[in-house]
Amino acid sequence: MSKSVEEKVEDYYKAVLDRLYVPRFDKTQQINTEIGRALDQAQSKSGGRGKNFPDIQLLLDDGHARRIPVMIEAKGSKNRLEKLDANGQIIQVTKFKSDSKPTAKHPHKKGDPNYSTIQTFAVNGALHYGKAILDHSSYREVIIIGINGTEIRDNQVADPIAKAYYVSKDNNELPKEVTTLAHDWSLFQKGNLSELYTQLDHLKLTDAEVEKLTALTEDRLEERVKAIHQRLYDDADLKTMLGVNEKLYLFSGLIMAGLKTNGVDELKPDGLTGNSDPDYNDGTIVIGRIKAFLHQRNASQEKIKVIVDLIQNVFEKPELWRPVHGESIIHSVYQQIYTDILPLLASNLHLDFTGKILNSLNDWVAIENDQQNDVVLTPRYVTRFMAQMARTNMNSFVWDTAMGSGGFLVSAMDLMIKDAQAKIADPDKLKNKLQNIKQRQLLGIEVLGNIYVLSVLNMILMGDGSSNLRHADSHDIYDKLNFPANVFLLNPPYSAKGKGMIFVDEALSQMNSGYAAVLIQENAGSGNGLPYTQHILQNNTLLASIHMPADLFGGKASVQTAIYLFEVNRPHAKDDIVKFFDFSNDGYTRQNRKKSSQEVNLRDTDHAKERYAEVLARVLGKKTKTDYYTEAKGTYKADSISLSGDDWTYGQHREISIFPSEKDFSKTVADFLAWKVGQVMKGEEDQ
């Protein structure tokens, strides 16, 4: 029997490697035990527990302990080199259906179209193998190559084509194309590896790519959390068995149990065996893993006790750990978390992961111990915007006295880390600085125990920035912390005194310098924040007042908010100028569809990124690239305020002309004509 075109394609590129004397491994060969085990442990290309067999494998070794596996996959049909999604990314198994009921053998439904994609296209299949190695071994970088050809002449492939990508943990596993490897495999020769490695080291993600990847990861995370919660919500027994707090503990506990930790074997779904013993079951296994996870992440014994005391009761529920037909509910839910959530948490992106969990659960019902419905996630683009306005850098000491899930601290840490990476070249000094940022330069306080658990998990996911997180009432301890804060970020509970301004007054009283950015109910600045607003001005300067969109929280909180920006420890003078912005149109269109992802619920429909950049530039006194917010357009006003603390809102400083313009006249006439036509048509319909 003659060979297929696919086999001919394989032979063509094997011959290229052989001519270059590059050692290769065929699909039945194993490079080494670790790579072989990784390919065995990963899902097969059909989604089950079969084995993975790359057509050609290489292991590059520069002689200096940098070894990079190369996975090569061949196809022999027309247009089978690669398949990309609408965002230009290589399609992998990312489709997720909320009605899926995963099992150990098939975590996704067989009908998922992405499985056929990674089986059908060369690059997509090679990436599947590359990710298997990154996810199940100690290797942090791979090269994946798809090879294709369709035409045979004189028993040779006449139209060979290859496409290569570099995939690394440092790049959050986002493939970066290596264009030279499309036509020059001599770079695989040992003498040329230095040149190849130099090319790879220059394939860093751009800021735009990081932002795009961040948004995509957030979108996938939110989609999958919602799918799991929908499953819990649809189960009649679980719906009444678990309160919202308990769902928070179930989610966060299973995530802690599943995250990879040095010194502790990874908890795989088959490690939850469905024992029916009250002292040894899936619940006790998870609790033991949570303790080990927190201990290995250097959490204090006090913090471990607080978290375990909050979470333990959920996993002790017999209804959750007792097996039914050999499987417990804990095992079933963990299988879905293991497959669909944990891979997204393995990145080094700085996201408010657990805030997504909090917001997704809050879609169905308010948090149980949030009696005033004050717990709501501040969007990441807003927390970052505020951290930038407060001039956060690598030397900042940042605190939040009502931190929720820790979103402000996450954004601040991200800015601090990137600033340090840009300014410190020495690897040892950079390492020490990053450790100092995470352990000493951030402080958060949260009074609600269930939300505190999420904040600790959030900051641990950031690389253990949980050292200074306190489970307490900030009013009791704000003046006893001895923390040299110079950045204050806050979205307070609006039910607190002064619409939450009491938090601002207390925090600023402990700061000697720096800036504070506060997202708060806007009318706190028009008299409802007294006496705190008046007292704040005695020691601090109001720099900016930004009227935010009415639907900022996507329907989860129906309050009009504003951002107030302060310079700390400089009393406000009567002739100081405050920058007022009407930011009601920030470029985003929002909706609140429970089962929809962020990509659907938050859309940039009118240059949102440029609008945020312009307001930030104007606040910081920098040159702008756009002019959406100007006095001429009625969207910006520079004005002074009184020292009484009750005239901080944009509306109080907006100039309203009593004389109609030509535009006003035209609009009035148009409205009248539209009404008149409507009346005529209505009359005709009535006849």
XYZ file of C-alpha atoms in Angstrom:
687
model
C 0.000 0.000 0.000
C 1.360 3.409 -0.961
C 2.003 5.944 1.730
C -0.518 8.708 2.393
C 0.354 12.313 1.655
C 0.614 12.947 5.421
C 3.275 10.270 5.775
C 5.107 11.753 2.792
C 5.065 15.148 4.519
C 6.536 13.532 7.642
C 9.236 11.812 5.603
C 10.130 15.054 3.821
C 10.808 16.946 7.052
C 12.476 13.959 8.725
C 14.890 13.913 5.801
C 15.581 17.631 6.324
C 16.454 16.963 9.984
C 18.586 13.963 9.064
C 20.588 15.988 6.518
C 21.238 18.554 9.261
C 22.196 15.792 11.739
C 19.533 16.978 14.192
C 18.524 14.109 16.542
C 14.786 13.373 16.301
C 12.228 11.089 17.907
C 9.327 9.513 16.057
C 5.771 9.174 17.392
C 6.439 5.782 18.985
C 9.604 6.978 20.717
C 9.929 8.759 24.052
C 12.308 11.710 24.461
C 12.606 11.158 28.198
C 10.473 9.960 31.084
C 9.217 13.417 32.094
C 8.024 14.410 28.630
C 6.583 10.947 28.057
C 4.656 11.150 31.322
C 3.357 14.635 30.451
C 2.019 13.434 27.100
C 0.405 10.460 28.829
C -1.208 12.523 31.577
C -2.774 15.134 29.311
C -6.104 14.641 27.589
C -5.852 13.108 24.175
C -6.798 15.099 21.085
C -10.275 13.565 21.272
C -10.818 14.695 24.856
C -10.450 11.354 26.579
C -7.698 9.533 28.397
C -5.907 8.218 25.365
C -2.237 8.825 24.676
C -0.640 11.658 22.723
C 1.718 10.815 19.867
C 3.418 13.800 18.159
C 4.583 12.892 14.666
C 8.121 14.222 15.206
C 9.790 15.324 18.440
C 13.057 17.144 19.186
C 14.816 18.157 22.375
C 17.061 21.165 21.876
C 19.995 21.425 24.303
C 22.420 24.348 24.190
C 24.805 22.703 26.629
C 23.978 25.227 29.347
C 20.984 23.455 30.908
C 18.426 25.167 28.670
C 16.448 22.399 27.038
C 13.450 23.098 24.814
C 11.127 20.350 23.520
C 9.904 20.723 19.927
C 6.571 19.137 18.955
C 5.920 18.712 15.216
C 2.586 17.609 13.740
C 1.986 16.732 10.076
C -1.117 16.912 7.876
C -1.532 15.971 4.230
C -4.729 17.688 3.095
C -5.370 21.082 1.542
C -5.688 24.018 3.961
C -4.864 21.905 7.000
C -1.859 23.851 8.287
C -3.669 25.825 11.016
C -7.028 27.230 12.060
C -7.316 30.531 13.902
C -10.206 32.099 15.791
C -11.698 35.557 15.215
C -8.933 37.072 17.371
C -6.186 35.474 15.298
C -5.336 32.899 17.977
C -4.697 29.193 17.392
C -7.898 27.365 18.319
C -7.633 24.940 21.188
C -10.264 23.216 23.319
C -11.920 26.275 24.804
C -15.583 25.753 24.037
C -17.541 25.230 27.222
C -21.191 24.370 27.570
C -23.046 25.144 30.775
C -25.135 22.009 30.375
C -22.082 19.765 30.161
C -21.845 16.965 32.684
C -18.168 16.047 32.687
C -16.876 12.684 33.741
C -13.349 11.543 34.518
C -13.006 10.010 31.062
C -14.603 12.817 29.065
C -14.375 16.182 30.847
C -16.033 17.805 27.824
C -18.806 16.603 25.579
C -17.645 14.545 22.613
C -19.402 16.902 20.250
C -17.207 19.860 21.139
C -16.089 21.141 17.706
C -12.660 22.182 18.976
C -11.620 18.570 19.441
C -12.023 17.973 15.737
C -10.029 21.168 15.113
C -6.947 20.022 17.018
C -7.190 16.637 15.298
C -7.553 18.145 11.832
C -5.041 21.007 11.723
C -1.282 20.581 12.082
C -0.403 23.677 14.145
C -3.438 23.206 16.383
C -2.445 19.613 17.103
C 1.180 20.566 17.754
C 0.038 23.238 20.217
C -2.061 20.634 22.021
C 1.092 18.561 22.562
C 3.121 21.617 23.567
C 0.571 22.647 26.189
C 0.537 19.089 27.535
C 4.254 19.424 28.270
C 3.926 22.904 29.809
C 0.998 21.850 31.981
C 2.303 18.480 33.165
C 6.074 18.854 33.453
C 8.763 21.214 34.726
C 9.510 22.532 31.218
C 8.600 26.212 30.885
C 9.013 26.643 27.127
C 8.353 24.661 23.952
C 8.415 25.154 20.199
C 5.457 23.836 18.225
C 5.469 23.354 14.451
C 2.774 22.398 11.991
C 3.847 20.905 8.653
C 1.607 20.414 5.648
C 1.687 19.393 2.003
C -0.803 18.139 -0.565
C 0.929 17.557 -3.900
C 3.286 14.668 -4.731
C 5.664 14.806 -7.676
C 8.286 12.159 -8.391
C 7.393 10.538 -5.056
C 8.269 13.757 -3.220
C 6.174 16.457 -1.563
C 6.073 19.330 -4.048
C 4.456 21.961 -1.799
C 5.846 21.550 1.737
C 4.934 24.298 4.183
C 5.729 24.785 7.859
C 4.697 27.257 10.537
C 6.383 27.479 13.948
C 5.520 29.136 17.262
C 7.314 29.650 20.561
C 5.138 28.977 23.621
C 6.387 29.759 27.126
C 5.149 30.183 30.670
C 6.712 33.658 30.781
C 4.511 34.623 27.830
C 1.441 33.135 29.514
C 1.478 30.344 26.914
C 0.424 32.753 24.168
C 2.072 31.416 20.986
C 4.528 33.786 19.285
C 5.399 32.973 15.682
C 9.029 32.121 14.869
C 9.104 33.150 11.222
C 12.641 31.929 10.479
C 11.691 28.325 11.305
C 9.148 28.307 8.492
C 12.015 27.833 6.020
C 15.285 27.354 7.937
C 15.603 24.336 10.220
C 19.380 24.657 10.347
C 18.710 26.722 13.488
C 18.068 23.389 15.224
C 21.706 22.419 14.766
C 23.669 22.594 18.009
C 26.029 25.261 16.694
C 23.095 27.511 15.788
C 21.050 27.136 18.969
C 22.516 30.283 20.487
C 21.128 32.305 17.569
C 17.755 30.558 17.819
C 17.541 31.108 21.572
C 18.334 34.789 21.074
C 15.427 35.029 18.639
C 13.133 33.310 21.132
C 14.174 35.622 23.954
C 13.103 38.625 21.890
C 9.609 37.226 21.394
C 8.077 39.034 24.359
C 4.434 39.963 24.609
C 3.620 43.557 23.765
C 1.485 45.619 26.141
C -1.389 45.303 23.664
C -1.011 41.510 23.583
C -0.930 41.322 27.388
C -4.096 43.414 27.606
C -5.809 41.310 24.940
C -4.782 38.087 26.668
C -5.910 39.480 30.014
C -9.354 40.317 28.649
C -9.643 36.893 27.008
C -8.613 35.099 30.208
C -11.075 37.120 32.266
C -13.812 36.357 29.772
C -13.136 32.622 29.842
C -12.900 32.570 33.614
C -16.196 34.395 34.048
C -17.911 32.157 31.496
C -16.757 28.991 33.211
C -17.488 30.147 36.756
C -20.995 31.041 35.638
C -21.393 27.632 34.019
C -20.428 25.835 37.235
C -22.702 28.022 39.316
C -25.549 27.488 36.863
C -25.064 23.774 37.350
C -25.251 24.173 41.143
C -28.224 26.481 40.767
C -30.113 24.020 38.553
C -29.595 21.115 40.976
C -32.709 21.126 43.178
C -30.923 19.534 46.140
C -27.841 21.777 46.020
C -29.934 24.873 45.475
C -31.424 24.522 48.948
C -28.408 22.856 50.561
C -25.822 25.579 49.863
C -26.182 29.256 50.677
C -24.261 31.859 48.686
C -21.493 32.054 51.289
C -21.169 28.286 51.196
C -20.861 28.366 47.420
C -18.062 30.909 47.823
C -16.312 28.562 50.240
C -16.881 25.552 47.972
C -15.397 27.378 44.967
C -12.438 28.908 46.773
C -11.715 25.765 48.796
C -11.614 23.506 45.741
C -9.379 26.017 43.925
C -6.942 26.117 46.868
C -6.936 22.317 46.990
C -6.203 22.071 43.271
C -3.499 24.667 42.732
C -0.007 23.286 42.236
C 2.208 23.836 45.256
C 5.868 23.010 45.869
C 6.301 19.959 48.071
C 2.740 18.688 47.591
C 1.570 16.393 44.803
C -1.080 17.831 42.514
C -4.612 16.807 43.510
C -6.135 15.134 40.482
C -9.834 14.306 40.309
C -9.157 10.596 40.736
C -7.499 11.471 44.065
C -11.018 12.030 45.396
C -12.013 8.396 45.652
C -15.513 8.718 47.111
C -14.875 7.172 50.535
C -17.939 6.984 52.747
C -16.093 7.130 56.085
C -16.977 10.208 58.214
C -13.314 10.709 59.149
C -11.781 10.044 55.737
C -13.687 11.162 52.688
C -13.482 13.616 49.807
C -14.282 16.502 52.174
C -11.495 15.702 54.643
C -9.055 15.208 51.762
C -9.875 18.683 50.440
C -9.500 20.302 53.887
C -6.117 18.632 54.296
C -5.054 19.944 50.903
C -6.208 23.474 51.776
C -4.102 23.456 54.944
C -1.077 22.184 53.017
C -1.616 24.788 50.293
C -1.773 27.683 52.762
C 1.204 26.373 54.722
C 3.346 26.011 51.587
C 2.359 29.532 50.519
C 3.753 30.842 53.817
C 0.441 31.838 55.350
C 0.620 32.403 59.103
C -0.971 29.903 61.467
C -3.469 32.578 62.454
C -4.476 33.112 58.828
C -4.713 29.370 58.180
C -6.975 28.978 61.221
C -9.263 31.836 60.139
C -9.676 30.426 56.633
C -10.106 26.791 57.664
C -12.640 27.732 60.353
C -14.696 29.541 57.709
C -14.481 26.845 55.035
C -14.482 23.593 56.978
C -18.219 23.351 57.695
C -19.034 23.196 53.985
C -16.753 20.253 53.293
C -18.061 18.426 56.370
C -21.579 18.277 54.907
C -22.323 14.564 54.346
C -24.475 15.439 51.341
C -21.372 16.777 49.602
C -18.834 14.060 50.425
C -21.062 10.984 50.561
C -20.756 9.068 47.251
C -23.807 8.374 45.106
C -23.191 5.685 42.499
C -19.506 5.909 43.402
C -19.113 9.687 43.013
C -19.481 12.529 45.513
C -20.682 16.013 44.644
C -17.270 17.329 45.758
C -15.605 15.067 43.196
C -18.010 16.064 40.443
C -17.612 19.813 40.986
C -13.838 19.499 41.436
C -13.583 17.659 38.104
C -15.114 20.676 36.376
C -12.934 23.153 38.299
C -9.815 21.074 37.580
C -10.558 20.994 33.858
C -11.932 24.458 33.239
C -10.839 26.855 36.008
C -7.404 25.828 37.274
C -5.613 26.115 33.903
C -6.671 29.772 33.725
C -5.204 30.466 37.174
C -1.767 29.167 36.207
C -0.866 32.329 34.276
C 1.221 35.191 35.625
C -1.408 37.712 34.596
C -2.469 39.959 37.441
C -6.245 39.654 37.551
C -8.957 39.930 40.158
C -9.728 36.220 39.722
C -11.823 35.728 42.803
C -13.684 38.953 42.157
C -15.068 37.168 39.101
C -16.257 34.340 41.322
C -17.856 36.838 43.698
C -19.592 38.734 40.920
C -20.815 35.575 39.196
C -22.418 34.272 42.377
C -23.863 37.697 43.073
C -25.684 37.503 39.721
C -28.117 35.016 41.223
C -28.567 36.374 44.739
C -26.946 38.959 46.988
C -24.134 37.888 49.316
C -25.806 36.619 52.479
C -23.989 38.672 55.103
C -23.973 41.795 52.944
C -27.132 43.242 54.423
C -26.821 46.585 52.645
C -25.921 45.018 49.270
C -22.593 46.863 49.330
C -20.421 44.049 48.005
C -19.870 44.628 44.298
C -16.837 44.114 42.098
C -15.120 47.255 40.850
C -14.216 46.537 37.193
C -10.516 45.903 36.566
C -10.199 48.745 34.061
C -11.472 51.111 36.782
C -9.199 49.774 39.559
C -6.212 50.141 37.226
C -7.348 53.628 36.155
C -7.566 54.724 39.788
C -4.218 53.172 40.723
C -2.614 55.069 37.844
C -4.254 58.332 38.923
C -2.815 57.799 42.404
C 0.653 57.591 40.774
C 1.336 54.031 41.900
C 4.919 52.895 41.250
C 7.408 50.347 42.534
C 8.082 52.382 45.687
C 4.437 52.901 46.625
C 2.909 51.591 49.837
C -0.701 50.860 48.944
C -3.628 50.168 51.225
C -7.362 49.562 50.968
C -9.409 49.540 54.180
C -12.496 47.906 52.628
C -10.743 45.676 50.117
C -13.479 43.216 49.110
C -11.867 40.560 46.936
C -8.690 42.645 46.647
C -9.181 44.061 43.150
C -7.508 47.410 43.911
C -4.498 45.674 45.457
C -4.253 43.363 42.445
C -4.146 46.314 40.027
C -1.708 48.217 42.217
C 0.609 45.216 42.512
C 0.551 44.755 38.752
C 1.642 48.386 38.201
C 4.307 48.131 40.912
C 5.771 44.922 39.500
C 5.879 46.254 35.935
C 7.494 49.475 37.099
C 10.170 47.501 38.957
C 10.801 45.254 35.963
C 11.243 48.300 33.739
C 13.634 50.102 36.097
C 15.739 47.358 37.745
C 18.124 45.472 35.479
C 19.979 43.402 38.086
C 18.148 40.040 38.471
C 18.922 39.646 42.186
C 17.881 43.204 43.022
C 14.694 42.773 40.994
C 13.851 39.523 42.773
C 14.309 41.157 46.182
C 12.238 44.171 45.146
C 9.352 42.040 43.882
C 9.378 40.055 47.106
C 9.313 43.274 49.109
C 6.394 44.615 47.062
C 4.319 41.499 47.660
C 5.146 41.047 51.328
C 5.528 44.579 52.699
C 4.132 47.226 50.351
C 0.457 46.211 50.243
C -2.119 46.209 53.017
C -5.805 45.334 52.892
C -8.568 45.069 55.488
C -11.899 43.247 55.084
C -14.563 42.708 57.725
C -16.653 40.050 55.922
C -15.138 36.599 56.470
C -16.325 35.078 53.204
C -14.928 37.963 51.165
C -11.690 37.876 53.170
C -11.173 34.266 52.083
C -11.457 35.363 48.455
C -9.005 38.227 48.920
C -6.403 35.915 50.478
C -6.779 33.472 47.588
C -6.568 36.348 45.098
C -3.311 37.673 46.484
C -1.787 34.208 46.819
C -2.523 33.685 43.128
C -0.559 36.891 42.544
C 2.522 35.268 44.074
C 1.650 35.536 47.767
C 0.834 39.164 48.279
C -1.372 38.050 51.159
C 1.059 38.819 53.976
C -0.656 42.048 55.048
C -4.315 41.140 54.613
C -6.330 41.602 57.803
C -9.702 40.107 58.698
C -11.025 42.931 60.870
C -13.181 46.029 61.096
C -10.937 48.797 59.766
C -12.558 51.371 62.055
C -11.051 49.483 64.992
C -7.491 49.155 63.679
C -6.790 51.841 61.045
C -4.767 53.954 63.506
C -2.760 51.042 64.925
C -1.213 49.565 61.769
C 2.068 51.508 61.479
C 1.961 51.150 57.677
C 3.742 53.933 55.716
C 0.967 54.278 53.129
C 1.372 56.790 50.308
C -1.368 55.409 48.015
C -4.943 54.848 49.169
C -7.461 53.110 46.899
C -11.057 52.493 47.929
C -14.582 51.624 46.900
C -16.267 51.739 50.332
C -19.625 50.371 51.435
C -21.994 53.237 50.676
C -24.152 52.381 53.692
C -21.344 53.452 56.036
C -21.294 56.885 57.655
C -21.011 59.749 55.208
C -21.843 57.373 52.325
C -18.509 55.701 53.110
C -16.476 58.891 53.536
C -15.660 57.854 57.109
C -13.200 55.320 55.598
C -11.516 58.083 53.590
C -11.232 60.454 56.528
C -9.751 57.752 58.764
C -7.243 56.502 56.200
C -6.000 59.913 55.104
C -5.456 60.892 58.741
C -2.741 58.203 58.902
C -0.888 59.232 55.720
C 1.963 61.730 55.553
C 2.116 62.071 51.771
C 0.895 60.610 48.508
C -2.464 60.335 46.760
C -5.867 58.787 47.308
C -8.411 57.730 44.675
C -11.901 56.884 45.917
C -14.844 55.471 43.947
C -17.902 56.446 45.947
C -21.567 57.391 45.698
C -21.371 60.790 44.037
C -23.706 62.609 46.412
C -21.167 62.017 49.190
C -19.532 65.083 47.657
C -22.685 67.214 47.604
C -23.452 67.157 51.310
C -24.204 63.533 52.149
C -20.584 62.935 53.103
C -20.528 65.559 55.815
C -18.902 66.108 58.234
C -16.137 63.906 56.842
C -15.775 65.731 53.512
C -15.279 69.071 55.244
C -12.732 67.574 57.630
C -10.855 65.917 54.750
C -10.286 69.306 53.081
C -8.632 70.653 56.208
C -5.635 68.377 55.586
C -5.937 67.198 51.983
C -6.464 68.710 48.526
C -9.225 67.608 46.155
C -7.553 67.374 42.746
C -10.267 65.884 40.531
C -13.925 64.902 40.499
C -14.979 62.405 37.811
C -18.680 61.753 37.206
C -18.789 58.040 36.266
C -21.298 56.188 34.018
C -24.628 55.440 35.724
C -24.384 51.763 34.723
C -20.747 51.332 35.792
C -21.512 48.143 37.734
C -23.596 46.612 34.949
C -26.829 46.576 36.915
C -25.334 45.020 40.048
C -25.535 48.316 41.955
C -27.877 51.121 40.952
C -26.019 54.118 42.364
C -24.476 57.132 40.673
C -20.778 57.118 41.463
C -17.849 59.466 41.133
C -14.109 59.147 41.562
C -12.600 61.727 43.911
C -8.826 62.153 43.749
C -6.859 63.731 46.608
C -3.334 64.892 47.269
C -2.610 63.829 50.836
C -1.419 66.075 53.669
C -1.744 69.386 51.837
C -4.715 71.427 53.061
C -7.112 72.518 50.322
C -6.895 76.247 49.611
C -9.951 78.191 48.543
C -8.353 79.144 45.209
C -7.102 75.631 44.369
C -8.414 74.443 41.010
C -10.279 71.125 40.825
C -10.605 69.247 37.514
C -14.214 68.185 36.923
C -15.083 65.571 34.266
C -18.396 64.383 32.873
C -17.329 60.787 32.230
C -20.894 59.488 31.837
C -19.882 58.366 28.344
C -16.691 56.394 28.891
C -16.956 54.513 25.599
C -18.283 51.232 27.008
C -21.718 49.708 26.416
C -22.822 47.514 29.286
C -25.535 44.976 29.899
C -26.179 42.455 32.653
C -27.010 39.089 31.138
C -26.391 36.431 33.761
C -25.278 33.682 31.423
C -23.219 35.949 29.175
C -19.513 36.545 29.503
C -17.686 39.834 29.962
C -17.070 39.964 26.216
C -20.833 40.254 25.725
C -21.697 42.314 28.805
C -18.921 44.884 28.342
C -18.196 46.161 24.834
C -15.934 48.968 23.689
C -18.308 50.759 21.315
C -16.875 54.292 21.346
C -13.097 54.417 21.884
C -13.189 53.492 25.563
C -9.444 52.928 25.915
C -8.682 56.302 24.344
C -11.234 58.028 26.593
C -9.727 56.562 29.778
C -6.247 57.476 28.543
C -7.330 61.068 27.919
C -8.899 61.573 31.350
C -5.842 60.014 32.999
C -3.535 62.324 31.048
C -5.556 65.415 31.951
C -5.616 64.464 35.636
C -1.847 63.935 35.649
C -1.158 67.128 33.692
C 0.166 65.318 30.620
C -0.334 65.901 26.894
C -3.457 64.251 25.487
C -3.902 62.455 22.153
C -7.660 63.033 21.959
C -10.080 65.764 22.977
C -13.273 64.082 24.143
C -13.247 66.013 27.430
C -12.956 69.758 26.959
C -14.684 72.848 28.263
C -15.891 73.627 24.741
C -17.712 70.284 24.598
C -19.154 70.698 28.068
C -17.462 67.546 29.363
C -14.699 69.186 31.399
C -14.549 72.081 33.808
C -11.693 73.538 35.861
C -13.131 75.318 38.858
C -12.601 76.070 42.527
C -14.690 74.719 45.405
C -15.662 75.986 48.818
C -14.119 74.543 51.967
C -17.483 73.335 53.252
C -17.165 69.895 51.597
C -20.521 69.950 49.830
C -19.809 71.076 46.238
C -17.610 68.355 44.792
C -19.841 67.002 42.007
C -19.523 67.767 38.319
C -23.181 68.792 38.104
C -22.642 71.579 40.629
C -20.000 73.181 38.401
C -21.532 72.593 34.977
C -22.489 75.751 33.142
C -26.022 75.612 31.755
C -26.868 78.176 29.083
C -30.392 79.597 29.213
C -30.186 80.579 25.524
C -31.065 77.876 22.968
C -28.524 77.145 20.281
C -29.212 76.439 16.609
C -28.579 72.769 17.398
C -31.204 72.877 20.166
C -33.700 74.510 17.785
C -33.089 71.886 15.077
C -33.536 69.063 17.539
C -36.794 70.544 18.866
C -38.214 70.902 15.348
C -37.143 67.375 14.462
C -38.747 65.992 17.617
C -41.980 67.881 16.872
C -42.128 66.635 13.279
C -41.500 63.066 14.421
C -44.331 63.396 16.950
C -46.647 64.941 14.345
C -45.998 62.166 11.827
C -46.588 59.616 14.575
C -49.935 61.216 15.439
C -51.035 61.227 11.779
C -50.095 57.575 11.354
C -51.825 56.700 14.601
C -54.974 58.448 13.350
C -54.892 56.477 10.115
C -54.517 53.229 12.050
C -57.479 54.117 14.242
C -59.788 54.683 11.238
